[in-house]
mmCIF file of C-alpha atoms and ligand atoms in Angstrom:
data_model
loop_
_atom_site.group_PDB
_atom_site.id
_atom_site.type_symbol
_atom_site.label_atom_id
_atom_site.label_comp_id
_atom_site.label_asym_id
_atom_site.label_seq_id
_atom_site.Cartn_x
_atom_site.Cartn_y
_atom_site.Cartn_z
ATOM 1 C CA UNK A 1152 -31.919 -53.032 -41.930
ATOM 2 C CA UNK A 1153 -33.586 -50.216 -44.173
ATOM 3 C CA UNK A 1154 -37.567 -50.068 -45.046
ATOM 4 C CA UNK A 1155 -36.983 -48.452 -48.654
ATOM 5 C CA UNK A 1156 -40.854 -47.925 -48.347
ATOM 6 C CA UNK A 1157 -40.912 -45.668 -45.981
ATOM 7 C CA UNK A 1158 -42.562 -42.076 -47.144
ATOM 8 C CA UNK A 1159 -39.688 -39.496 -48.257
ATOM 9 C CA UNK A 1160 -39.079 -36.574 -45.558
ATOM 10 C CA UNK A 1161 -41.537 -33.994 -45.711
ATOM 11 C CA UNK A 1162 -40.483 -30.779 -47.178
ATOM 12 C CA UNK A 1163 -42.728 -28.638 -45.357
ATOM 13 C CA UNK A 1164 -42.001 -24.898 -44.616
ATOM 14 C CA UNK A 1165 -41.078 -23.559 -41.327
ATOM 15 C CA UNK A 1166 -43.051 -24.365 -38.870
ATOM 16 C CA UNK A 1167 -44.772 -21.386 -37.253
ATOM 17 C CA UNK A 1168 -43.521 -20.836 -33.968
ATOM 18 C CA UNK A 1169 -46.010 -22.351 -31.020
ATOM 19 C CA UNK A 1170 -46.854 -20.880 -27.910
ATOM 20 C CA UNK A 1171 -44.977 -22.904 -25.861
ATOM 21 C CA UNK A 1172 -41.787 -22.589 -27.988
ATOM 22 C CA UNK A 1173 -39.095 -20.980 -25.922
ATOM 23 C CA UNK A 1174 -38.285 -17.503 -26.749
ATOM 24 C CA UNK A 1175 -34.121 -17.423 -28.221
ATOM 25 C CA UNK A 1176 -32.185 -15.303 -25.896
ATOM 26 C CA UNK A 1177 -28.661 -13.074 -26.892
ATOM 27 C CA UNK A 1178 -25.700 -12.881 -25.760
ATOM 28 C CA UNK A 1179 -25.350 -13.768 -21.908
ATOM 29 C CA UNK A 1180 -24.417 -11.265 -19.018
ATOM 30 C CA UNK A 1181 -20.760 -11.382 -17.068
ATOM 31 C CA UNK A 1182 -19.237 -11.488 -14.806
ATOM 32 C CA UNK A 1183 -16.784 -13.936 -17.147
ATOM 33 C CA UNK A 1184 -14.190 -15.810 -16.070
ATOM 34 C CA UNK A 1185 -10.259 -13.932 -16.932
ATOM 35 C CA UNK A 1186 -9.605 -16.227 -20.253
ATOM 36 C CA UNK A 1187 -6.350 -17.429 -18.910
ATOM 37 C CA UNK A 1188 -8.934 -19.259 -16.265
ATOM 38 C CA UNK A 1189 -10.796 -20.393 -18.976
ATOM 39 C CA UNK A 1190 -8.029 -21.792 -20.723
ATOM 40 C CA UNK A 1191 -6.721 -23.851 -18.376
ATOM 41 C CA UNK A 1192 -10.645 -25.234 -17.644
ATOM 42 C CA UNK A 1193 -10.216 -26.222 -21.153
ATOM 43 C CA UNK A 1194 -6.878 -27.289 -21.821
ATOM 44 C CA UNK A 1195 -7.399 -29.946 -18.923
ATOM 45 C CA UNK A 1196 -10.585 -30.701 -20.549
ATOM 46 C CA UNK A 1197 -8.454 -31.365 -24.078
ATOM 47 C CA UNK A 1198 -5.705 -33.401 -21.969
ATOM 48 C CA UNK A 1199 -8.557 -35.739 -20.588
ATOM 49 C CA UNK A 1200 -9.622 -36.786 -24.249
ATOM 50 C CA UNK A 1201 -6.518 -38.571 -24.932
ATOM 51 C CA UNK A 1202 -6.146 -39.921 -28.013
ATOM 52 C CA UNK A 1203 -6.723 -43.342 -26.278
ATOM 53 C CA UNK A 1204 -10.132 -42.395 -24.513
ATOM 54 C CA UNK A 1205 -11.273 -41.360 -28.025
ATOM 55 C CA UNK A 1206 -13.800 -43.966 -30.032
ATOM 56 C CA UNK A 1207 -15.226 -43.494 -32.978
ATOM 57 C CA UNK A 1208 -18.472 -44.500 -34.258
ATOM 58 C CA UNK A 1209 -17.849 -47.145 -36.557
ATOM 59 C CA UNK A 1210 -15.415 -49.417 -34.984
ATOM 60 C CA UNK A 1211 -16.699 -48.590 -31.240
ATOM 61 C CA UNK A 1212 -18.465 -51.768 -31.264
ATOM 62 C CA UNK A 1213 -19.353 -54.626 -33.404
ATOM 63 C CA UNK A 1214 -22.425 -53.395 -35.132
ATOM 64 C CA UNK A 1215 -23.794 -56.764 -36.591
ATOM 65 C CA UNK A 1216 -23.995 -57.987 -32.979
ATOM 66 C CA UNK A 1217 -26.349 -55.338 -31.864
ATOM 67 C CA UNK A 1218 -29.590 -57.537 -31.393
ATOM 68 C CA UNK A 1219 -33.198 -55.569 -29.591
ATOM 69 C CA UNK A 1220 -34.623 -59.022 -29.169
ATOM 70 C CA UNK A 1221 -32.246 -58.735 -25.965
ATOM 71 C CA UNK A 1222 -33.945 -55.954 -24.767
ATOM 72 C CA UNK A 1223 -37.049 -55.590 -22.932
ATOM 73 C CA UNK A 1224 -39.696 -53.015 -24.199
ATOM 74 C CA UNK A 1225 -38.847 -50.385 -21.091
ATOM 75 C CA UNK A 1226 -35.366 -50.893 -22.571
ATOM 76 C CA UNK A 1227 -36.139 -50.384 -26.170
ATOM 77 C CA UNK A 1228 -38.436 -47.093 -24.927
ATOM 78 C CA UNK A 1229 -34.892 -46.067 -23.338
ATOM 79 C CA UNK A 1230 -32.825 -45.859 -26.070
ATOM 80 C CA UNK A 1231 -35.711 -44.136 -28.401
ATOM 81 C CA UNK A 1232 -35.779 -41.731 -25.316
ATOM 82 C CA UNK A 1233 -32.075 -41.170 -25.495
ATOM 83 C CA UNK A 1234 -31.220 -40.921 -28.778
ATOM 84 C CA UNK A 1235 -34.273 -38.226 -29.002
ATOM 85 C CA UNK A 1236 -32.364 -35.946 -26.337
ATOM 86 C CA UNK A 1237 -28.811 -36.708 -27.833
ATOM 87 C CA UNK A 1238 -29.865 -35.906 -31.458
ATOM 88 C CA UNK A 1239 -31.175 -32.373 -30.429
ATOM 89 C CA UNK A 1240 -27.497 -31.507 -30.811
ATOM 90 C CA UNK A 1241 -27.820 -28.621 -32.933
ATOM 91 C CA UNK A 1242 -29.992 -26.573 -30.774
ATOM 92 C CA UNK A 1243 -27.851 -26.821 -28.159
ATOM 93 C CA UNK A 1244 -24.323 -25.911 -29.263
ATOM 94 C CA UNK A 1245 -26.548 -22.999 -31.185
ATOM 95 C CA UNK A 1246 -27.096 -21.776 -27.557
ATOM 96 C CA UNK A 1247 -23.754 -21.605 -27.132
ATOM 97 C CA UNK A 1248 -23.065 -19.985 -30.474
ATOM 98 C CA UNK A 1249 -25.716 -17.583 -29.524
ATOM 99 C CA UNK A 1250 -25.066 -16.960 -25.959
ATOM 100 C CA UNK A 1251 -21.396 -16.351 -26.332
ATOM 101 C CA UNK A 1252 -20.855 -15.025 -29.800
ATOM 102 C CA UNK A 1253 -18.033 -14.508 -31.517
ATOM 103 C CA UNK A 1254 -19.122 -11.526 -34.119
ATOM 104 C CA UNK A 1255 -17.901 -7.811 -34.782
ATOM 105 C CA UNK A 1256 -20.305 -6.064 -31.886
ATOM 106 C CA UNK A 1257 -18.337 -8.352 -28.272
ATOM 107 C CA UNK A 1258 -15.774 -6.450 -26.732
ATOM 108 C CA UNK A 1259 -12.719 -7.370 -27.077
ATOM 109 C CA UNK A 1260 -12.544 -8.857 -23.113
ATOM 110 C CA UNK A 1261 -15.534 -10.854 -23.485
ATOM 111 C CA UNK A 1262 -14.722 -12.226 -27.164
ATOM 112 C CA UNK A 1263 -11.438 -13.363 -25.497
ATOM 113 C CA UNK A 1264 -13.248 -14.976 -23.359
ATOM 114 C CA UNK A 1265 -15.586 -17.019 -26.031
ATOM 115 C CA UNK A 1266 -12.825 -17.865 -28.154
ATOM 116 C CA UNK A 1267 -11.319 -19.830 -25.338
ATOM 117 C CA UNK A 1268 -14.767 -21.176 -24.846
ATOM 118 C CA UNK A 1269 -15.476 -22.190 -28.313
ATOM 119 C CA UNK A 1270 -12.303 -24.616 -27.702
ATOM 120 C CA UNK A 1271 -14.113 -26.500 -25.489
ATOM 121 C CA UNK A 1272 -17.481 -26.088 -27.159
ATOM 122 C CA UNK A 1273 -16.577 -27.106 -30.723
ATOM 123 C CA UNK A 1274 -15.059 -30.756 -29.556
ATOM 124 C CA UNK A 1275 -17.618 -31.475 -27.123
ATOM 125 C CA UNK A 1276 -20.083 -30.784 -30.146
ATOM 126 C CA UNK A 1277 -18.399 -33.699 -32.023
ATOM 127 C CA UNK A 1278 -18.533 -36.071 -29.054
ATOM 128 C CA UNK A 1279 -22.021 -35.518 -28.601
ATOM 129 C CA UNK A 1280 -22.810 -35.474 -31.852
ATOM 130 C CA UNK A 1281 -21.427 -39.052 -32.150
ATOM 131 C CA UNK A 1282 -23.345 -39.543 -29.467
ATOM 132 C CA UNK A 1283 -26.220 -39.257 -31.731
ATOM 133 C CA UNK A 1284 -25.208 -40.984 -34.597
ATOM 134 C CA UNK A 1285 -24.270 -43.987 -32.316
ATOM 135 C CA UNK A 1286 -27.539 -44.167 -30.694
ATOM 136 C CA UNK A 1287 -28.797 -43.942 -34.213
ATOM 137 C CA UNK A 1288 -26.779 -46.746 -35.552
ATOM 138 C CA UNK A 1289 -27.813 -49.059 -32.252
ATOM 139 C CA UNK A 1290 -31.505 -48.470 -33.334
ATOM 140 C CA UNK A 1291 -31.548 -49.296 -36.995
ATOM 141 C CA UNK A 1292 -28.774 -52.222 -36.460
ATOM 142 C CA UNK A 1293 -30.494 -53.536 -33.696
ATOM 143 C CA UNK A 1294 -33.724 -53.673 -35.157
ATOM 144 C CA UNK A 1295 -35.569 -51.430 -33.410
ATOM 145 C CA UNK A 1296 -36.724 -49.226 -36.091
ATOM 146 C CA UNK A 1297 -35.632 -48.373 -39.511
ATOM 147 C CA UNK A 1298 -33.661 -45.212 -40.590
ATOM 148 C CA UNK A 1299 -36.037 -43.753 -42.735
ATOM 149 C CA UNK A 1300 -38.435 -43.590 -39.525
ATOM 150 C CA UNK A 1301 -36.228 -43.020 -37.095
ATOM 151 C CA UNK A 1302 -35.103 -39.737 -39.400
ATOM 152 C CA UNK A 1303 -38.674 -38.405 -39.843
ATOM 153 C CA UNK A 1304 -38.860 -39.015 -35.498
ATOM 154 C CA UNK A 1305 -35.917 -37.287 -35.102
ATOM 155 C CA UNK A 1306 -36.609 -34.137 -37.597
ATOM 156 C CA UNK A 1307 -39.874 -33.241 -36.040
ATOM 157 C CA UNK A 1308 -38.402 -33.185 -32.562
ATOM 158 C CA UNK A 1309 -34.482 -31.655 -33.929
ATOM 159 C CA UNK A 1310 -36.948 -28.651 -35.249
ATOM 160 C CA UNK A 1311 -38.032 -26.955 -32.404
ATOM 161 C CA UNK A 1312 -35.536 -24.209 -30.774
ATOM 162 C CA UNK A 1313 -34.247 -24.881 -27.649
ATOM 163 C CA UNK A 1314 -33.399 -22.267 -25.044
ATOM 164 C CA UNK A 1315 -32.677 -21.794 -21.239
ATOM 165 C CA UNK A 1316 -33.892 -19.361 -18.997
ATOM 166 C CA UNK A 1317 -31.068 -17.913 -18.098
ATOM 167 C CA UNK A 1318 -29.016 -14.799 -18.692
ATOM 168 C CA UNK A 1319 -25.936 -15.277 -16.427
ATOM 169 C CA UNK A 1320 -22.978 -16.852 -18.015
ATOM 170 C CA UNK A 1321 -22.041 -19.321 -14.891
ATOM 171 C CA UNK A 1322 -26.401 -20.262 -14.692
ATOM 172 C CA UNK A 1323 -25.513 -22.108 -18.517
ATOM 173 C CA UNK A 1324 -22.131 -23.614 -16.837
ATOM 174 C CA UNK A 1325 -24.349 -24.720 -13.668
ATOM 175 C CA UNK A 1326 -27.389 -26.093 -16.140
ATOM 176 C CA UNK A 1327 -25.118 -27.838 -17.996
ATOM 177 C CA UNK A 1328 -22.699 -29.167 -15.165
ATOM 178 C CA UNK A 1329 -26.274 -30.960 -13.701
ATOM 179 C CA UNK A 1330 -27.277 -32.207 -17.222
ATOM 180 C CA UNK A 1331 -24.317 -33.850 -17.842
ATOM 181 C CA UNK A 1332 -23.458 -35.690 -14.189
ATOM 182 C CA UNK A 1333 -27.453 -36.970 -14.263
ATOM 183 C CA UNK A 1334 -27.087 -38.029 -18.207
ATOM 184 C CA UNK A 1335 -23.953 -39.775 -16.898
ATOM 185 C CA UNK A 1336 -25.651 -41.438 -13.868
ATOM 186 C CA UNK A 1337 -28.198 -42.685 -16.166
ATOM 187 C CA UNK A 1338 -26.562 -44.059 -18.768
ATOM 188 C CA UNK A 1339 -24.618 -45.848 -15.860
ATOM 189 C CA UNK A 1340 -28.068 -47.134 -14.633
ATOM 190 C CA UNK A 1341 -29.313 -48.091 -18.103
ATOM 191 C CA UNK A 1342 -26.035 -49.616 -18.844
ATOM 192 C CA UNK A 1343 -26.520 -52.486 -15.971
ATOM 193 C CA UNK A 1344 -29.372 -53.965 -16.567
ATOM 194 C CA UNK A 1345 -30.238 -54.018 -20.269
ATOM 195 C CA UNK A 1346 -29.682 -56.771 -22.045
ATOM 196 C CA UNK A 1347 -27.956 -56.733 -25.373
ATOM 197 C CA UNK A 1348 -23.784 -56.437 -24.414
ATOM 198 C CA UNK A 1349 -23.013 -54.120 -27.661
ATOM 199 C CA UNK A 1350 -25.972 -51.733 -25.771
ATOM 200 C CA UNK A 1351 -23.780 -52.002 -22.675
ATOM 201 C CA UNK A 1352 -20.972 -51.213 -24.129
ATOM 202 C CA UNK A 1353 -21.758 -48.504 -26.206
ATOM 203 C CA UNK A 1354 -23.810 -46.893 -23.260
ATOM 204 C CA UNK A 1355 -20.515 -47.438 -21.556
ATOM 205 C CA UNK A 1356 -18.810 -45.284 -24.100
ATOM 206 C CA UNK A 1357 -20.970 -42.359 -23.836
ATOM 207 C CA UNK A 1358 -20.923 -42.410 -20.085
ATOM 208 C CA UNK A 1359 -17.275 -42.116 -19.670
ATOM 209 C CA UNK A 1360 -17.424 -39.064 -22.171
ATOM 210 C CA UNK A 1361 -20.522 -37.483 -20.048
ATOM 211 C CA UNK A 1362 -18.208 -38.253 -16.903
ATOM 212 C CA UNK A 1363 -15.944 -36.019 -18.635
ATOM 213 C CA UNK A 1364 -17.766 -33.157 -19.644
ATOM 214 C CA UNK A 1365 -19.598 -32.799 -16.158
ATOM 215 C CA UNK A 1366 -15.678 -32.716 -15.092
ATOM 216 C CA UNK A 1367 -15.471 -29.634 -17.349
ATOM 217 C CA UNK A 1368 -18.495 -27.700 -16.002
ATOM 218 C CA UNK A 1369 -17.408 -28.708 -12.609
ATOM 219 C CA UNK A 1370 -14.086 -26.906 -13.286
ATOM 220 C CA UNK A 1371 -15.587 -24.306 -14.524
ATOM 221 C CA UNK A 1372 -18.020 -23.531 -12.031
ATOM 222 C CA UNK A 1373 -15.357 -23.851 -9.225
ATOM 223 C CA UNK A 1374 -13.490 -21.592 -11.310
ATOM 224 C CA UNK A 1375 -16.136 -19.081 -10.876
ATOM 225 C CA UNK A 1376 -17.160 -19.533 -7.361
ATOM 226 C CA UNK A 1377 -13.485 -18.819 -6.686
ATOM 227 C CA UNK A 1378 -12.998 -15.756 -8.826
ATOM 228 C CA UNK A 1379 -16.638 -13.849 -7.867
ATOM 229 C CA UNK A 1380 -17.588 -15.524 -4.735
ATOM 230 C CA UNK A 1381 -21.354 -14.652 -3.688
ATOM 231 C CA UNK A 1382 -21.936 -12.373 -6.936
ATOM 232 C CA UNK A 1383 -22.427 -15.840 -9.192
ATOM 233 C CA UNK A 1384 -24.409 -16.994 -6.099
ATOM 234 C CA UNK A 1385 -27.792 -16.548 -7.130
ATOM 235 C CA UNK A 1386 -27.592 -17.477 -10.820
ATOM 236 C CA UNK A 1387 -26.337 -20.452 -9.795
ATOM 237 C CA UNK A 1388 -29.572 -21.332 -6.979
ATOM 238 C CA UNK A 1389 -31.664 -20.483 -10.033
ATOM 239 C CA UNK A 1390 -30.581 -22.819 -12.088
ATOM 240 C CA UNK A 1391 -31.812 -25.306 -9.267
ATOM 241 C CA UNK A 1392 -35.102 -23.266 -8.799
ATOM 242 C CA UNK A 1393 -35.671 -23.564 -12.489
ATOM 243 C CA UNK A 1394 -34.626 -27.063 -13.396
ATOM 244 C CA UNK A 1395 -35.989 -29.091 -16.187
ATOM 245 C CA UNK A 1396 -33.818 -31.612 -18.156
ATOM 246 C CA UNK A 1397 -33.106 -30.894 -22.040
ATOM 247 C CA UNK A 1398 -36.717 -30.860 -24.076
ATOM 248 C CA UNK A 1399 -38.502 -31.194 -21.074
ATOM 249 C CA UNK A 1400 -40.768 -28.668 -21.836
ATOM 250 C CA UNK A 1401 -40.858 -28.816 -25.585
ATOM 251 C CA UNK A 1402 -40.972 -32.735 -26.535
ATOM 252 C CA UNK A 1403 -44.210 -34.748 -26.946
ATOM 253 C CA UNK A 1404 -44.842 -36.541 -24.242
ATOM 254 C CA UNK A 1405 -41.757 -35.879 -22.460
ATOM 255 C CA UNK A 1406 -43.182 -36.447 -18.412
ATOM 256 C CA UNK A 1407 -45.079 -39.464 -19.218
ATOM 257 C CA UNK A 1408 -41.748 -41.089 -21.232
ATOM 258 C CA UNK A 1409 -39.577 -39.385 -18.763
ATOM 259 C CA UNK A 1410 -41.973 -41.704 -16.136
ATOM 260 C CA UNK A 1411 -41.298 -44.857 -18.171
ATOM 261 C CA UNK A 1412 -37.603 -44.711 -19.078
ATOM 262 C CA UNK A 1413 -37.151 -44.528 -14.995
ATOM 263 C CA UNK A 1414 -39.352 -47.780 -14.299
ATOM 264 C CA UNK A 1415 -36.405 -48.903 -16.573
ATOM 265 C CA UNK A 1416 -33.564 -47.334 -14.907
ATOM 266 C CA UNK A 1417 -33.116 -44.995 -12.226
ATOM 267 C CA UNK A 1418 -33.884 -41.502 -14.038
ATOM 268 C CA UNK A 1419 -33.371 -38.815 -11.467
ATOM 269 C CA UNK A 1420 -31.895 -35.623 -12.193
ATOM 270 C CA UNK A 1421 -31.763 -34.438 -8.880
ATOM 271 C CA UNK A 1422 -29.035 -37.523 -8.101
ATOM 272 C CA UNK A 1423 -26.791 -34.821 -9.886
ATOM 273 C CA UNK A 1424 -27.300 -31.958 -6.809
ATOM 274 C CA UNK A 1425 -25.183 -33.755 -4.293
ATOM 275 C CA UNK A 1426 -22.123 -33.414 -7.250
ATOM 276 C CA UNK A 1427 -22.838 -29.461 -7.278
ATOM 277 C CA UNK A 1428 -22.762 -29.316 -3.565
ATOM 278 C CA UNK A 1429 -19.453 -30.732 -3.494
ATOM 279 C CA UNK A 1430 -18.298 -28.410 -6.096
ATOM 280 C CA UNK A 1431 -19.850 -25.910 -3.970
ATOM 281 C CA UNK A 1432 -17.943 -26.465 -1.115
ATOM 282 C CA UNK A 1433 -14.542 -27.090 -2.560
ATOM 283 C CA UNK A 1434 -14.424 -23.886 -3.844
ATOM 284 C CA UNK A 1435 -15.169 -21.944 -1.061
ATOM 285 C CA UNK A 1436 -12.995 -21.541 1.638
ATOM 286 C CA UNK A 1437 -15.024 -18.564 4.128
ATOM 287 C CA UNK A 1438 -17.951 -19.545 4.101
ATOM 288 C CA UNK A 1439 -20.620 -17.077 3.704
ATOM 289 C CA UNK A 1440 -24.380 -16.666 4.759
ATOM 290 C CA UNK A 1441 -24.996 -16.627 0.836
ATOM 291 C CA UNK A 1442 -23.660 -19.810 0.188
ATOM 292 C CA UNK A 1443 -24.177 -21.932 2.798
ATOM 293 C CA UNK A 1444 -28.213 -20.457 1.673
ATOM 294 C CA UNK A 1445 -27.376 -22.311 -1.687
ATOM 295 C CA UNK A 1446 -26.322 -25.391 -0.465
ATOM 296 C CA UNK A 1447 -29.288 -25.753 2.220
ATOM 297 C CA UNK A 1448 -31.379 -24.990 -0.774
ATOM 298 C CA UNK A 1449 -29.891 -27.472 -2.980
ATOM 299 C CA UNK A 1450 -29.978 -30.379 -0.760
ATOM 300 C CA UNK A 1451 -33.783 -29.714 -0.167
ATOM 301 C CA UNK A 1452 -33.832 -29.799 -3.837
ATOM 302 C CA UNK A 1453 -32.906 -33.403 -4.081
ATOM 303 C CA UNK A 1454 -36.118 -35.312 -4.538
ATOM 304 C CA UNK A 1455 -36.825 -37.679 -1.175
ATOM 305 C CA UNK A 1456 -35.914 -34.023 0.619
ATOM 306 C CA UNK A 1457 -38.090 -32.056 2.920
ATOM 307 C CA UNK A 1458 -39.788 -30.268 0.823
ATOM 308 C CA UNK A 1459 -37.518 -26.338 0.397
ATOM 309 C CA UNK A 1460 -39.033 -23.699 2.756
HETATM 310 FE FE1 LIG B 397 -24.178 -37.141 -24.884
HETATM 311 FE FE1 LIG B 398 -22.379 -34.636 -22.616
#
């Protein structure tokens, strides 16, 4: 359904940066992984998207089914949450374009490195990207809102940069390997209870890909602990120090929503930690004082912990 009354986009000029914008980092520091290591992080990555675990947009699910008078209004605040985070897609494969560039001034090591990279990076951007435009689709076919809105939503949030605090290479693999297990676990949570069965589905969908790209940062990680041992140590505890979820800090009214959406469904990133842990301990086979420090300070991490000493 489309309100053909709804005000044209605004085309306003840039909007002056606000205090609480997050400052846009370069390039990341090493140590990298060899790019044979990264390759193979990445070519298993590529062999898990088989042809048959790939969906597209359009035929995923039956679209004229997709009915928000199934939903509750916890629900309906879920997938406007959602689709909020998943549309920011630009600003964050820019961090990755930014963080590991590809330009003239990267040694030739490191740019090596990023190419491999950038074969991981430029198909997960079109999975999550359809991501977006699913999420999208559910909205306006459901009946929740109509695109014209929904765009003008979308574009004042899509605007602001997005950044994380972190200059280590493996602290962006570690962010990203906790964003995507507790996206996962909650579109899981989301998926069993709502309502409407093309919802489920579709929420289905993009939890299976989110399974797989936490199984990418996993790799990676473990790659890492592996190759540099206690030197990626501390970038890695903080990321946990530091965490926030994707546009915690930047959208309106993220903590109160953030409150809501998990009356709906469990929403607790921290369900992730016990994943990294694992990862953690796979890798390493002597244990040293500097890990087993990381995963003591993980676990009191996870909320329902002892508070961390
Ligand atoms: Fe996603
Ligand atoms: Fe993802």
């Amino acid at each position: 359904m489309t309100n053909t009354s709804a005000p044209p986009l605004p085309s306003s000029p840039p909007a002056p940066p606000r205090t609480s914008d997050p400052v846009l980092r370069g390039p990341v520091r090493g140590p990298f992984l060899p790019p044979g290591d990264m390759e193979q992080a990445v070519t298993a990555y590529h062999l898990a998207t088989s042809p048959a675990r790939r969906w597209d947009v359009e035929s995923a699910v039956d679209w004229s089914a997709a009915d928000a008078d199934r939903l509750t209004d916890g629900q309906r605040s879920a997938v406007r949450f959602v689709t909020l985070i998943e549309d920011h897609l630009p600003g964050y494969f820019a961090v990755y374009t930014r963080r590991f560039p590809l330009t003239a001034d990267v040694d030739l090591a490191d740019f090596a490195h990023h190419r491999e990279l950038y074969h991981f990076t430029v198909r997960w951007a079109v999975e999550e990207d359809s991501h977006a435009r699913a999420l999208f689709r559910y909205q306006t076919e459901s009946g929740i809102v109509d695109a014209d809105t929904l765009r003008r939503e979308l574009a004042v949030e899509g605007r602001k940069p997005f950044e994380l605090p972190h200059d280590d290479a493996v602290a962006l693999f570690a962010y990203a390997l906790v964003q995507e297990k507790a996206t996962q676990i909650y579109y899981q949570q989301l998926r069993a209870v709502v309502g409407d069965p093309v919802l489920a589905e579709l929420l289905g969908r993009l939890s299976r890909d989110e399974a797989r790209h936490f199984t990418f940062m996993a790799d990676v990680v473990e790659r890492y602990l592996r190759v540099h041992g206690d030197a990626v140590v501390e970038p890695i505890r903080d990321v946990i120090a530091r965490f926030r979820m994707p546009l915690a800090d930047t959208m309106r009214g993220y903590w109160r929503w953030a409150l809501r959406i998990a009356d709906t469904a469990r929403y607790d990133h921290t369900d992730a930690y016990d994943h990294l842990i694992r990862i953690v301990n796979r890798a390493v086979d002597a244990r040293t004082d500097r890990v087993d420090e990381l995963t003591r300070f993980i676990a009191e991490c996870r909320s329902g912990a002892a508070a961390p000493a």
